[in-house]
């Protein structure tokens, strides 16, 4: 086919794109040819670039499994391509899979603009408790009306005493008391330098026993440091060495080819 230059707004799923270096991806796509070094910090928060390799599948095998293709073959919209690597100086190609709000970035923006309404168990149980009190109040109101009508009291007194009974069983200040209690808890947290932007989270935080934090990449580092190699000859391990010239030639070839290292500028990553 013939390569033409179009705007990202005209891309549709199925288009094959030639991926340039230092390029902000406008849509989600699958790598068809070559490798890409991508900065996905916009989506994942991790500043370490990742390597995306070409998918080893035939086109007729893609039907119905696009959403199950491993992420190591997928380029996400909103991420930046830092570098390219391909065989025989050929172009790095990708096929568009989704655009607009159907991309991973689009779903992220939608979740921010239109967050899902969360219903807390404490709130639902409080409403159920209010309904139980209301049922008892109605039962008491009916008994009160019957007794006072039998005693011949005026209609005005019956209505007044009936509503008084309802307000005693279902206190009208209960919602306000709950709101005041939540506001007081927020003030106490603020004095301890804990700031709460959503008052409804205070009730949920009161039931939490453990907090788990994922600090991989900040306090810890993902990866392994190679101390040395213990070659095996005739079923027996030799002493560990960190000098490449002391290793058998076959092991040297394995070490130099079995990796995902690549250059991004003057930096070696992988």
PDB file of C-alpha atoms in Angstrom, residues 9-244:
ATOM      1  CA  UNK A   9      -8.647  12.573  14.277  1.00  0.00           C
ATOM      2  CA  UNK A  10      -9.041  10.570  11.058  1.00  0.00           C
ATOM      3  CA  UNK A  11      -7.589   7.327  12.446  1.00  0.00           C
ATOM      4  CA  UNK A  12      -9.990   4.411  12.783  1.00  0.00           C
ATOM      5  CA  UNK A  13      -9.500   0.863  14.124  1.00  0.00           C
ATOM      6  CA  UNK A  14      -7.737  -1.257  11.542  1.00  0.00           C
ATOM      7  CA  UNK A  15      -5.463   1.471  10.157  1.00  0.00           C
ATOM      8  CA  UNK A  16      -1.772   0.560   9.962  1.00  0.00           C
ATOM      9  CA  UNK A  17       0.446   3.347  11.301  1.00  0.00           C
ATOM     10  CA  UNK A  18       4.162   3.957  10.842  1.00  0.00           C
ATOM     11  CA  UNK A  19       5.361   4.856  14.344  1.00  0.00           C
ATOM     12  CA  UNK A  20       7.997   7.617  14.592  1.00  0.00           C
ATOM     13  CA  UNK A  21      10.352   8.248  17.493  1.00  0.00           C
ATOM     14  CA  UNK A  22       9.611  10.923  20.124  1.00  0.00           C
ATOM     15  CA  UNK A  23       5.921  10.599  19.276  1.00  0.00           C
ATOM     16  CA  UNK A  24       2.890  11.012  21.562  1.00  0.00           C
ATOM     17  CA  UNK A  25       0.509   8.197  20.685  1.00  0.00           C
ATOM     18  CA  UNK A  26      -3.031   9.417  19.840  1.00  0.00           C
ATOM     19  CA  UNK A  27      -4.732   6.004  20.149  1.00  0.00           C
ATOM     20  CA  UNK A  28      -4.262   2.413  21.282  1.00  0.00           C
ATOM     21  CA  UNK A  29      -2.473   0.140  18.843  1.00  0.00           C
ATOM     22  CA  UNK A  30      -0.716  -3.216  18.589  1.00  0.00           C
ATOM     23  CA  UNK A  31       2.883  -3.426  17.437  1.00  0.00           C
ATOM     24  CA  UNK A  32       3.056  -5.330  14.162  1.00  0.00           C
ATOM     25  CA  UNK A  33       6.722  -4.887  13.350  1.00  0.00           C
ATOM     26  CA  UNK A  34       9.752  -3.864  15.382  1.00  0.00           C
ATOM     27  CA  UNK A  35      10.065  -2.720  18.993  1.00  0.00           C
ATOM     28  CA  UNK A  36       9.248   0.507  20.816  1.00  0.00           C
ATOM     29  CA  UNK A  37      10.575   2.030  24.002  1.00  0.00           C
ATOM     30  CA  UNK A  38       7.637   3.801  25.630  1.00  0.00           C
ATOM     31  CA  UNK A  39       7.183   6.103  28.620  1.00  0.00           C
ATOM     32  CA  UNK A  40       3.875   5.091  30.265  1.00  0.00           C
ATOM     33  CA  UNK A  41       4.138   7.372  33.302  1.00  0.00           C
ATOM     34  CA  UNK A  42       0.960   9.205  32.272  1.00  0.00           C
ATOM     35  CA  UNK A  43      -1.067   6.000  32.780  1.00  0.00           C
ATOM     36  CA  UNK A  44       0.884   4.000  35.370  1.00  0.00           C
ATOM     37  CA  UNK A  45       2.892   6.618  37.260  1.00  0.00           C
ATOM     38  CA  UNK A  46       6.081   4.602  36.709  1.00  0.00           C
ATOM     39  CA  UNK A  47       8.886   6.709  35.244  1.00  0.00           C
ATOM     40  CA  UNK A  48      10.906   3.703  34.011  1.00  0.00           C
ATOM     41  CA  UNK A  49      10.427   3.247  30.230  1.00  0.00           C
ATOM     42  CA  UNK A  50       9.063  -0.099  29.034  1.00  0.00           C
ATOM     43  CA  UNK A  51       9.779  -2.049  25.872  1.00  0.00           C
ATOM     44  CA  UNK A  52       6.956  -3.097  23.540  1.00  0.00           C
ATOM     45  CA  UNK A  53       7.661  -5.894  21.077  1.00  0.00           C
ATOM     46  CA  UNK A  54       5.810  -7.030  17.988  1.00  0.00           C
ATOM     47  CA  UNK A  55       2.987  -9.517  18.369  1.00  0.00           C
ATOM     48  CA  UNK A  56       3.773 -13.033  17.148  1.00  0.00           C
ATOM     49  CA  UNK A  57       0.337 -13.830  15.720  1.00  0.00           C
ATOM     50  CA  UNK A  58      -1.266 -14.087  12.328  1.00  0.00           C
ATOM     51  CA  UNK A  59      -3.929 -11.543  11.436  1.00  0.00           C
ATOM     52  CA  UNK A  60      -6.662 -14.172  11.113  1.00  0.00           C
ATOM     53  CA  UNK A  61      -6.006 -15.245  14.732  1.00  0.00           C
ATOM     54  CA  UNK A  62      -6.907 -11.823  16.157  1.00  0.00           C
ATOM     55  CA  UNK A  63     -10.685 -12.171  15.946  1.00  0.00           C
ATOM     56  CA  UNK A  64     -12.222 -12.022  19.412  1.00  0.00           C
ATOM     57  CA  UNK A  65      -8.914 -11.873  21.331  1.00  0.00           C
ATOM     58  CA  UNK A  66      -7.856  -8.241  20.874  1.00  0.00           C
ATOM     59  CA  UNK A  67      -8.712  -7.484  24.496  1.00  0.00           C
ATOM     60  CA  UNK A  68      -6.602 -10.450  25.679  1.00  0.00           C
ATOM     61  CA  UNK A  69      -3.374  -9.641  23.836  1.00  0.00           C
ATOM     62  CA  UNK A  70      -0.558  -9.173  26.409  1.00  0.00           C
ATOM     63  CA  UNK A  71       0.261  -5.552  27.220  1.00  0.00           C
ATOM     64  CA  UNK A  72       3.874  -6.082  26.134  1.00  0.00           C
ATOM     65  CA  UNK A  73       2.579  -5.854  22.558  1.00  0.00           C
ATOM     66  CA  UNK A  74       0.146  -2.948  23.078  1.00  0.00           C
ATOM     67  CA  UNK A  75       0.865   0.774  22.762  1.00  0.00           C
ATOM     68  CA  UNK A  76      -1.539   2.918  24.795  1.00  0.00           C
ATOM     69  CA  UNK A  77      -2.824   6.306  23.757  1.00  0.00           C
ATOM     70  CA  UNK A  78      -1.313   9.215  25.680  1.00  0.00           C
ATOM     71  CA  UNK A  79       2.053   7.490  26.176  1.00  0.00           C
ATOM     72  CA  UNK A  80       5.219   8.691  24.461  1.00  0.00           C
ATOM     73  CA  UNK A  81       7.481   6.678  22.180  1.00  0.00           C
ATOM     74  CA  UNK A  82      11.093   7.358  23.232  1.00  0.00           C
ATOM     75  CA  UNK A  83      12.908   5.080  20.829  1.00  0.00           C
ATOM     76  CA  UNK A  84      12.514   2.493  18.077  1.00  0.00           C
ATOM     77  CA  UNK A  85      14.295  -0.714  17.142  1.00  0.00           C
ATOM     78  CA  UNK A  86      13.671  -2.867  14.090  1.00  0.00           C
ATOM     79  CA  UNK A  87      15.451  -5.408  11.937  1.00  0.00           C
ATOM     80  CA  UNK A  88      17.041  -4.520   8.604  1.00  0.00           C
ATOM     81  CA  UNK A  89      16.258  -0.806   9.011  1.00  0.00           C
ATOM     82  CA  UNK A  90      12.552  -1.386   8.330  1.00  0.00           C
ATOM     83  CA  UNK A  91       9.851   0.858   9.769  1.00  0.00           C
ATOM     84  CA  UNK A  92       8.108   0.139  13.058  1.00  0.00           C
ATOM     85  CA  UNK A  93       4.434  -0.489  12.327  1.00  0.00           C
ATOM     86  CA  UNK A  94       1.328  -0.703  14.487  1.00  0.00           C
ATOM     87  CA  UNK A  95      -2.370  -1.354  13.882  1.00  0.00           C
ATOM     88  CA  UNK A  96      -4.982   0.886  15.502  1.00  0.00           C
ATOM     89  CA  UNK A  97      -7.317  -0.976  17.878  1.00  0.00           C
ATOM     90  CA  UNK A  98      -9.295   1.815  19.557  1.00  0.00           C
ATOM     91  CA  UNK A  99      -9.632   5.594  19.446  1.00  0.00           C
ATOM     92  CA  UNK A 100     -11.210   8.386  21.477  1.00  0.00           C
ATOM     93  CA  UNK A 101     -12.895   7.412  24.733  1.00  0.00           C
ATOM     94  CA  UNK A 102     -12.515   3.706  23.884  1.00  0.00           C
ATOM     95  CA  UNK A 103      -8.774   3.865  24.610  1.00  0.00           C
ATOM     96  CA  UNK A 104      -7.191   3.273  27.998  1.00  0.00           C
ATOM     97  CA  UNK A 105      -6.609   7.015  28.358  1.00  0.00           C
ATOM     98  CA  UNK A 106     -10.222   7.668  27.349  1.00  0.00           C
ATOM     99  CA  UNK A 107     -11.570   5.302  30.014  1.00  0.00           C
ATOM    100  CA  UNK A 108      -9.319   7.011  32.565  1.00  0.00           C
ATOM    101  CA  UNK A 109     -10.674  10.455  31.655  1.00  0.00           C
ATOM    102  CA  UNK A 110     -14.268   9.174  31.765  1.00  0.00           C
ATOM    103  CA  UNK A 111     -13.729   7.712  35.224  1.00  0.00           C
ATOM    104  CA  UNK A 112     -12.483  11.129  36.395  1.00  0.00           C
ATOM    105  CA  UNK A 113     -15.283  13.128  34.770  1.00  0.00           C
ATOM    106  CA  UNK A 114     -18.055  10.695  35.694  1.00  0.00           C
ATOM    107  CA  UNK A 115     -17.001   8.694  38.775  1.00  0.00           C
ATOM    108  CA  UNK A 116     -19.160   5.796  39.861  1.00  0.00           C
ATOM    109  CA  UNK A 117     -21.549   6.568  42.685  1.00  0.00           C
ATOM    110  CA  UNK A 118     -20.416   4.705  45.780  1.00  0.00           C
ATOM    111  CA  UNK A 119     -22.966   3.542  48.336  1.00  0.00           C
ATOM    112  CA  UNK A 120     -21.644   2.906  51.822  1.00  0.00           C
ATOM    113  CA  UNK A 121     -23.098   0.121  53.926  1.00  0.00           C
ATOM    114  CA  UNK A 122     -23.313   2.438  56.921  1.00  0.00           C
ATOM    115  CA  UNK A 123     -25.582   4.843  55.018  1.00  0.00           C
ATOM    116  CA  UNK A 124     -27.883   2.090  53.694  1.00  0.00           C
ATOM    117  CA  UNK A 125     -28.194   0.545  57.157  1.00  0.00           C
ATOM    118  CA  UNK A 126     -28.995   3.968  58.650  1.00  0.00           C
ATOM    119  CA  UNK A 127     -31.816   4.454  56.156  1.00  0.00           C
ATOM    120  CA  UNK A 128     -33.133   0.960  56.941  1.00  0.00           C
ATOM    121  CA  UNK A 129     -33.044   1.787  60.653  1.00  0.00           C
ATOM    122  CA  UNK A 130     -35.038   4.978  60.008  1.00  0.00           C
ATOM    123  CA  UNK A 131     -37.683   2.987  58.135  1.00  0.00           C
ATOM    124  CA  UNK A 132     -38.004   0.542  61.050  1.00  0.00           C
ATOM    125  CA  UNK A 133     -38.545   3.461  63.425  1.00  0.00           C
ATOM    126  CA  UNK A 134     -41.082   4.932  61.027  1.00  0.00           C
ATOM    127  CA  UNK A 135     -43.072   1.665  60.975  1.00  0.00           C
ATOM    128  CA  UNK A 136     -43.218   1.640  64.790  1.00  0.00           C
ATOM    129  CA  UNK A 137     -44.267   5.291  64.729  1.00  0.00           C
ATOM    130  CA  UNK A 138     -47.146   4.554  62.335  1.00  0.00           C
ATOM    131  CA  UNK A 139     -48.269   1.651  64.502  1.00  0.00           C
ATOM    132  CA  UNK A 140     -48.199   3.848  67.585  1.00  0.00           C
ATOM    133  CA  UNK A 141     -50.026   6.623  65.726  1.00  0.00           C
ATOM    134  CA  UNK A 142     -52.846   4.256  64.754  1.00  0.00           C
ATOM    135  CA  UNK A 143     -53.203   2.960  68.330  1.00  0.00           C
ATOM    136  CA  UNK A 144     -53.165   6.525  69.655  1.00  0.00           C
ATOM    137  CA  UNK A 145     -55.884   7.659  67.229  1.00  0.00           C
ATOM    138  CA  UNK A 146     -58.063   4.678  68.116  1.00  0.00           C
ATOM    139  CA  UNK A 147     -57.760   5.242  71.886  1.00  0.00           C
ATOM    140  CA  UNK A 148     -58.296   9.006  71.705  1.00  0.00           C
ATOM    141  CA  UNK A 149     -61.279   8.673  69.352  1.00  0.00           C
ATOM    142  CA  UNK A 150     -62.795   6.160  71.750  1.00  0.00           C
ATOM    143  CA  UNK A 151     -62.354   8.656  74.600  1.00  0.00           C
ATOM    144  CA  UNK A 152     -64.020  11.375  72.518  1.00  0.00           C
ATOM    145  CA  UNK A 153     -61.133  13.820  72.249  1.00  0.00           C
ATOM    146  CA  UNK A 154     -61.285  16.595  69.606  1.00  0.00           C
ATOM    147  CA  UNK A 155     -59.775  15.956  66.171  1.00  0.00           C
ATOM    148  CA  UNK A 156     -57.199  18.725  66.655  1.00  0.00           C
ATOM    149  CA  UNK A 157     -55.831  17.167  69.843  1.00  0.00           C
ATOM    150  CA  UNK A 158     -55.709  13.724  68.224  1.00  0.00           C
ATOM    151  CA  UNK A 159     -53.655  15.016  65.270  1.00  0.00           C
ATOM    152  CA  UNK A 160     -51.308  17.019  67.509  1.00  0.00           C
ATOM    153  CA  UNK A 161     -50.618  14.139  69.861  1.00  0.00           C
ATOM    154  CA  UNK A 162     -50.252  11.696  66.969  1.00  0.00           C
ATOM    155  CA  UNK A 163     -47.562  13.796  65.281  1.00  0.00           C
ATOM    156  CA  UNK A 164     -45.872  14.331  68.620  1.00  0.00           C
ATOM    157  CA  UNK A 165     -45.656  10.560  68.985  1.00  0.00           C
ATOM    158  CA  UNK A 166     -44.108  10.240  65.496  1.00  0.00           C
ATOM    159  CA  UNK A 167     -41.435  12.864  66.236  1.00  0.00           C
ATOM    160  CA  UNK A 168     -40.578  11.098  69.511  1.00  0.00           C
ATOM    161  CA  UNK A 169     -40.075   7.707  67.842  1.00  0.00           C
ATOM    162  CA  UNK A 170     -38.275   9.120  64.763  1.00  0.00           C
ATOM    163  CA  UNK A 171     -36.117  12.004  66.041  1.00  0.00           C
ATOM    164  CA  UNK A 172     -35.915  14.713  63.336  1.00  0.00           C
ATOM    165  CA  UNK A 173     -32.509  15.813  64.564  1.00  0.00           C
ATOM    166  CA  UNK A 174     -30.915  12.401  63.917  1.00  0.00           C
ATOM    167  CA  UNK A 175     -29.552  13.231  60.405  1.00  0.00           C
ATOM    168  CA  UNK A 176     -28.232  16.556  61.679  1.00  0.00           C
ATOM    169  CA  UNK A 177     -26.573  14.827  64.638  1.00  0.00           C
ATOM    170  CA  UNK A 178     -24.844  12.384  62.252  1.00  0.00           C
ATOM    171  CA  UNK A 179     -23.633  15.267  60.069  1.00  0.00           C
ATOM    172  CA  UNK A 180     -22.329  17.162  63.105  1.00  0.00           C
ATOM    173  CA  UNK A 181     -20.495  14.046  64.284  1.00  0.00           C
ATOM    174  CA  UNK A 182     -18.832  13.619  60.873  1.00  0.00           C
ATOM    175  CA  UNK A 183     -17.854  17.309  60.765  1.00  0.00           C
ATOM    176  CA  UNK A 184     -16.368  17.045  64.269  1.00  0.00           C
ATOM    177  CA  UNK A 185     -14.349  13.979  63.183  1.00  0.00           C
ATOM    178  CA  UNK A 186     -12.977  15.933  60.194  1.00  0.00           C
ATOM    179  CA  UNK A 187     -11.883  18.779  62.499  1.00  0.00           C
ATOM    180  CA  UNK A 188     -10.123  16.318  64.801  1.00  0.00           C
ATOM    181  CA  UNK A 189      -8.314  14.768  61.818  1.00  0.00           C
ATOM    182  CA  UNK A 190      -7.297  18.214  60.557  1.00  0.00           C
ATOM    183  CA  UNK A 191      -5.597  18.950  63.883  1.00  0.00           C
ATOM    184  CA  UNK A 192      -3.475  15.849  63.291  1.00  0.00           C
ATOM    185  CA  UNK A 193      -2.561  17.053  59.762  1.00  0.00           C
ATOM    186  CA  UNK A 194      -4.933  14.553  58.121  1.00  0.00           C
ATOM    187  CA  UNK A 195      -7.097  16.271  55.509  1.00  0.00           C
ATOM    188  CA  UNK A 196     -10.351  14.755  54.267  1.00  0.00           C
ATOM    189  CA  UNK A 197     -11.952  15.998  51.036  1.00  0.00           C
ATOM    190  CA  UNK A 198     -14.995  13.690  51.200  1.00  0.00           C
ATOM    191  CA  UNK A 199     -16.938  13.539  54.504  1.00  0.00           C
ATOM    192  CA  UNK A 200     -18.529  10.214  53.575  1.00  0.00           C
ATOM    193  CA  UNK A 201     -15.074   8.599  53.666  1.00  0.00           C
ATOM    194  CA  UNK A 202     -14.784   9.238  57.423  1.00  0.00           C
ATOM    195  CA  UNK A 203     -17.310   6.510  58.284  1.00  0.00           C
ATOM    196  CA  UNK A 204     -15.556   4.063  55.977  1.00  0.00           C
ATOM    197  CA  UNK A 205     -12.118   4.905  57.399  1.00  0.00           C
ATOM    198  CA  UNK A 206     -13.381   4.108  60.888  1.00  0.00           C
ATOM    199  CA  UNK A 207     -13.828   0.442  59.885  1.00  0.00           C
ATOM    200  CA  UNK A 208     -10.374  -0.012  58.328  1.00  0.00           C
ATOM    201  CA  UNK A 209      -7.911  -2.233  60.189  1.00  0.00           C
ATOM    202  CA  UNK A 210      -4.995  -2.404  57.727  1.00  0.00           C
ATOM    203  CA  UNK A 211      -3.608  -0.114  55.027  1.00  0.00           C
ATOM    204  CA  UNK A 212      -1.414  -1.516  52.247  1.00  0.00           C
ATOM    205  CA  UNK A 213       0.749   0.690  50.014  1.00  0.00           C
ATOM    206  CA  UNK A 214       2.401  -0.239  46.734  1.00  0.00           C
ATOM    207  CA  UNK A 215       5.744   1.570  46.817  1.00  0.00           C
ATOM    208  CA  UNK A 216       7.562  -0.443  44.152  1.00  0.00           C
ATOM    209  CA  UNK A 217       9.699   1.938  42.133  1.00  0.00           C
ATOM    210  CA  UNK A 218      10.006   4.554  44.889  1.00  0.00           C
ATOM    211  CA  UNK A 219      11.164   2.902  48.107  1.00  0.00           C
ATOM    212  CA  UNK A 220      12.167  -0.256  46.257  1.00  0.00           C
ATOM    213  CA  UNK A 221      13.396  -0.968  42.753  1.00  0.00           C
ATOM    214  CA  UNK A 222      12.100  -3.579  40.365  1.00  0.00           C
ATOM    215  CA  UNK A 223      14.924  -5.554  38.837  1.00  0.00           C
ATOM    216  CA  UNK A 224      17.915  -7.815  39.520  1.00  0.00           C
ATOM    217  CA  UNK A 225      21.630  -7.048  39.690  1.00  0.00           C
ATOM    218  CA  UNK A 226      23.891  -9.724  38.182  1.00  0.00           C
ATOM    219  CA  UNK A 227      26.739 -10.619  40.547  1.00  0.00           C
ATOM    220  CA  UNK A 228      28.261 -13.300  38.393  1.00  0.00           C
ATOM    221  CA  UNK A 229      27.786 -16.590  36.565  1.00  0.00           C
ATOM    222  CA  UNK A 230      28.375 -20.172  37.683  1.00  0.00           C
ATOM    223  CA  UNK A 231      28.928 -22.183  34.490  1.00  0.00           C
ATOM    224  CA  UNK A 232      27.996 -25.857  34.405  1.00  0.00           C
ATOM    225  CA  UNK A 233      30.300 -28.352  32.671  1.00  0.00           C
ATOM    226  CA  UNK A 234      29.584 -32.085  32.562  1.00  0.00           C
ATOM    227  CA  UNK A 235      26.783 -31.739  35.104  1.00  0.00           C
ATOM    228  CA  UNK A 236      28.969 -29.921  37.650  1.00  0.00           C
ATOM    229  CA  UNK A 237      28.842 -26.247  38.663  1.00  0.00           C
ATOM    230  CA  UNK A 238      32.118 -24.345  38.578  1.00  0.00           C
ATOM    231  CA  UNK A 239      33.114 -21.386  40.733  1.00  0.00           C
ATOM    232  CA  UNK A 240      31.239 -18.130  40.185  1.00  0.00           C
ATOM    233  CA  UNK A 241      32.962 -15.606  37.965  1.00  0.00           C
ATOM    234  CA  UNK A 242      32.163 -12.098  36.764  1.00  0.00           C
ATOM    235  CA  UNK A 243      34.722 -12.083  33.941  1.00  0.00           C
ATOM    236  CA  UNK A 244      33.162 -12.678  30.536  1.00  0.00           C
TER     237      UNK A 244
END
